[in-house]
Amino acid sequence: MSFDTVIHGGTIVTADGQFRGDIGITDGRISAVAEVLDGGVERVDAGGRLVMPGGIEAHAHIAQESSSGVMTADDYLSGSVSAAFGGNSSFIPFAAQQRGQSVDDVLATYDARGARSVIDYSYHLIISDPTEAVLHDQLPRAFARGITSFKVFMTYDLMNLGDGGMLDILEVARHHGAITMVHAENNDMVKWMNRRLADKGLTAPKYHAISRPQLAEEEAINRAIQLAKLVDAPLFIVHVSTAGGAEIVRREKFNGAKLFAETCPQYLALTRDDLDRPGMEGAKYICSPPLRGHDTQEALWHHIAMGTFESVSSDHAPYRADATGKFLNGPDVAYPKIANGMPGIATRLPYLFSEGVVKGRITPEQFVALSSTNAAKTFGCTTKGRIAPGMDADIAIWNPDVARTVTHADQHDNMDYTPFDGMEITGVPEVVMNRGRTIVAHGVLKASEGQGRFFGRAPVDLRGKPGFTAPEFDTAQNFGSVLR
Ligand code: URP
Ligand code: ZN
Ligand code: ZN
């Protein structure tokens, strides 16, 4: 067999185990995995380092307007470059529908934006306006081109669909084999807290954390799960930030729900104290759900180690700390007027490796599952997330021993800060490949604009998740099939 590239002399780590071996790559795909492989036009010496599937970043806001119209600082070029430096070979950002917009228009817009990416990409579709035409005409067209996940919001007035709107989406998604992702926070609890704080003149960034109580997330996670169970639809809870929310996920998964979830490094590395930095510095740490306390960090690590979460994702939502981003509404505004979100696409995996693997909280195999393999299964990336013959040669070679301090320059993004600045971390992705092409090598970008490809995805993999049959929602017995 002839190979374009052979990666040799490394320890191959998969979600199931690790072994010394070589990888042969032909036409962008893995064509052989064996103890020893000769040949190869190019031979890459892994030098005993860890050879793992390239990361799949499944939660990132790239070239996306927020619901209130603030554009992210990163587009598909800078966002994908930053992702690549962070050990990712592909990503699935959001394509966001604004109210009144057709899904076809949304996808045409994001196709033009995505064309700049240096790594492979797909989209989750954010639905804010589930009209009949969207539900029964436009979404099926999106599925047909492999967009098999969409996200809904239970918060933000311009995005919140209400329980009925969510049920409509969940039912259509289930019918097509798609998965619904949800940002779960109780909108009315948050608005009520906002009014109380405003009445007392409490507007500093630190009150953002007070305004979005842990109970608001726990209530909404529980409600989202019950809504999904009513129609037996798969559900993915994004950015879980509370111990109580994680515990609900764990319990419902144990009971067989078609349920998936993620948490994010910011909830592990930072706390609400960061919102109380001097002046308006705290604005850099405003994200939703908000940062919590040290006790939450410990609980979330426990859930990561015990398997409650499929993935640790970045929720990269890059708004610069200037008038283009965080302070679009003015430099000194009350916290509800400051853009929500923080960057982290380049730090997600180095942080997870350092605090997870190096500190002994998770195994290297769990790192692979949490960074790549599980996202591929959940979101139907059938050619990605595994090192096996036939898969795309999306590979990252990690040096587990290099220690460094996180700096903003390391992020290679379009931002003006990183919330992880100054953290000491160990482990670096030295070589990152996408479909057999080296995109980053030893801190140098090797990829060029537009070389990433859009990939369509398969339905969610529901093996091992029996789901739940609500007797009242038996379409045959009770009200006939309502699905078109
Ligand atoms: O604060 C955040 N996370 N901003 C991005 C949008 C979202 O809710 O995921
Ligand atoms: Zn969200
Ligand atoms: Zn997000």
PDB file of C-alpha atoms in Angstrom, residues 59 151-156 160 166 181-187 190 212-225 235-242 245 248-249 267 288-290 292:
ATOM      1  CA  HIS A  59     -20.100  24.908  20.393  1.00  0.00           C
ATOM      2  CA  LYS A 151     -30.465  25.006  18.881  1.00  0.00           C
ATOM      3  CA  VAL A 152     -33.299  26.719  20.687  1.00  0.00           C
ATOM      4  CA  PHE A 153     -33.285  29.159  23.578  1.00  0.00           C
ATOM      5  CA  MET A 154     -35.394  29.224  26.717  1.00  0.00           C
ATOM      6  CA  THR A 155     -34.061  32.684  27.555  1.00  0.00           C
ATOM      7  CA  TYR A 156     -33.352  36.044  25.856  1.00  0.00           C
ATOM      8  CA  ASN A 160     -37.074  32.364  23.661  1.00  0.00           C
ATOM      9  CA  MET A 166     -39.938  24.066  21.773  1.00  0.00           C
ATOM     10  CA  MET A 181     -29.799  21.638  21.490  1.00  0.00           C
ATOM     11  CA  VAL A 182     -31.058  23.939  24.183  1.00  0.00           C
ATOM     12  CA  HIS A 183     -29.783  26.925  26.145  1.00  0.00           C
ATOM     13  CA  ALA A 184     -31.682  26.275  29.381  1.00  0.00           C
ATOM     14  CA  GLU A 185     -32.339  29.212  31.703  1.00  0.00           C
ATOM     15  CA  ASN A 186     -35.772  30.272  32.986  1.00  0.00           C
ATOM     16  CA  ASN A 187     -36.427  33.582  31.220  1.00  0.00           C
ATOM     17  CA  VAL A 190     -33.967  36.121  35.083  1.00  0.00           C
ATOM     18  CA  ARG A 212     -29.208  34.469  36.542  1.00  0.00           C
ATOM     19  CA  PRO A 213     -29.686  32.136  39.515  1.00  0.00           C
ATOM     20  CA  GLN A 214     -28.528  28.535  39.529  1.00  0.00           C
ATOM     21  CA  LEU A 215     -32.178  27.621  40.092  1.00  0.00           C
ATOM     22  CA  ALA A 216     -33.071  29.276  36.773  1.00  0.00           C
ATOM     23  CA  GLU A 217     -30.773  26.827  34.996  1.00  0.00           C
ATOM     24  CA  GLU A 218     -31.873  23.812  37.027  1.00  0.00           C
ATOM     25  CA  GLU A 219     -35.562  24.558  36.476  1.00  0.00           C
ATOM     26  CA  ALA A 220     -35.076  25.030  32.736  1.00  0.00           C
ATOM     27  CA  ILE A 221     -32.911  21.920  32.305  1.00  0.00           C
ATOM     28  CA  ASN A 222     -35.554  19.844  34.037  1.00  0.00           C
ATOM     29  CA  ARG A 223     -38.355  21.405  31.970  1.00  0.00           C
ATOM     30  CA  ALA A 224     -36.477  20.951  28.685  1.00  0.00           C
ATOM     31  CA  ILE A 225     -35.922  17.289  29.478  1.00  0.00           C
ATOM     32  CA  LEU A 235     -32.028  16.595  23.444  1.00  0.00           C
ATOM     33  CA  PHE A 236     -28.616  18.145  24.032  1.00  0.00           C
ATOM     34  CA  ILE A 237     -28.208  20.532  26.970  1.00  0.00           C
ATOM     35  CA  VAL A 238     -25.499  23.052  26.137  1.00  0.00           C
ATOM     36  CA  HIS A 239     -23.135  24.754  28.591  1.00  0.00           C
ATOM     37  CA  VAL A 240     -24.339  23.164  31.865  1.00  0.00           C
ATOM     38  CA  SER A 241     -23.005  25.439  34.610  1.00  0.00           C
ATOM     39  CA  THR A 242     -24.538  24.072  37.818  1.00  0.00           C
ATOM     40  CA  GLY A 245     -28.307  20.835  36.435  1.00  0.00           C
ATOM     41  CA  ILE A 248     -30.610  16.178  36.709  1.00  0.00           C
ATOM     42  CA  VAL A 249     -28.825  15.212  33.488  1.00  0.00           C
ATOM     43  CA  TYR A 267     -17.234  27.004  34.457  1.00  0.00           C
ATOM     44  CA  SER A 288     -24.708  33.164  30.102  1.00  0.00           C
ATOM     45  CA  PRO A 289     -25.256  31.064  32.066  1.00  0.00           C
ATOM     46  CA  PRO A 290     -22.933  32.978  34.377  1.00  0.00           C
ATOM     47  CA  ARG A 292     -20.499  30.211  39.540  1.00  0.00           C
TER      48      ARG A 292
END
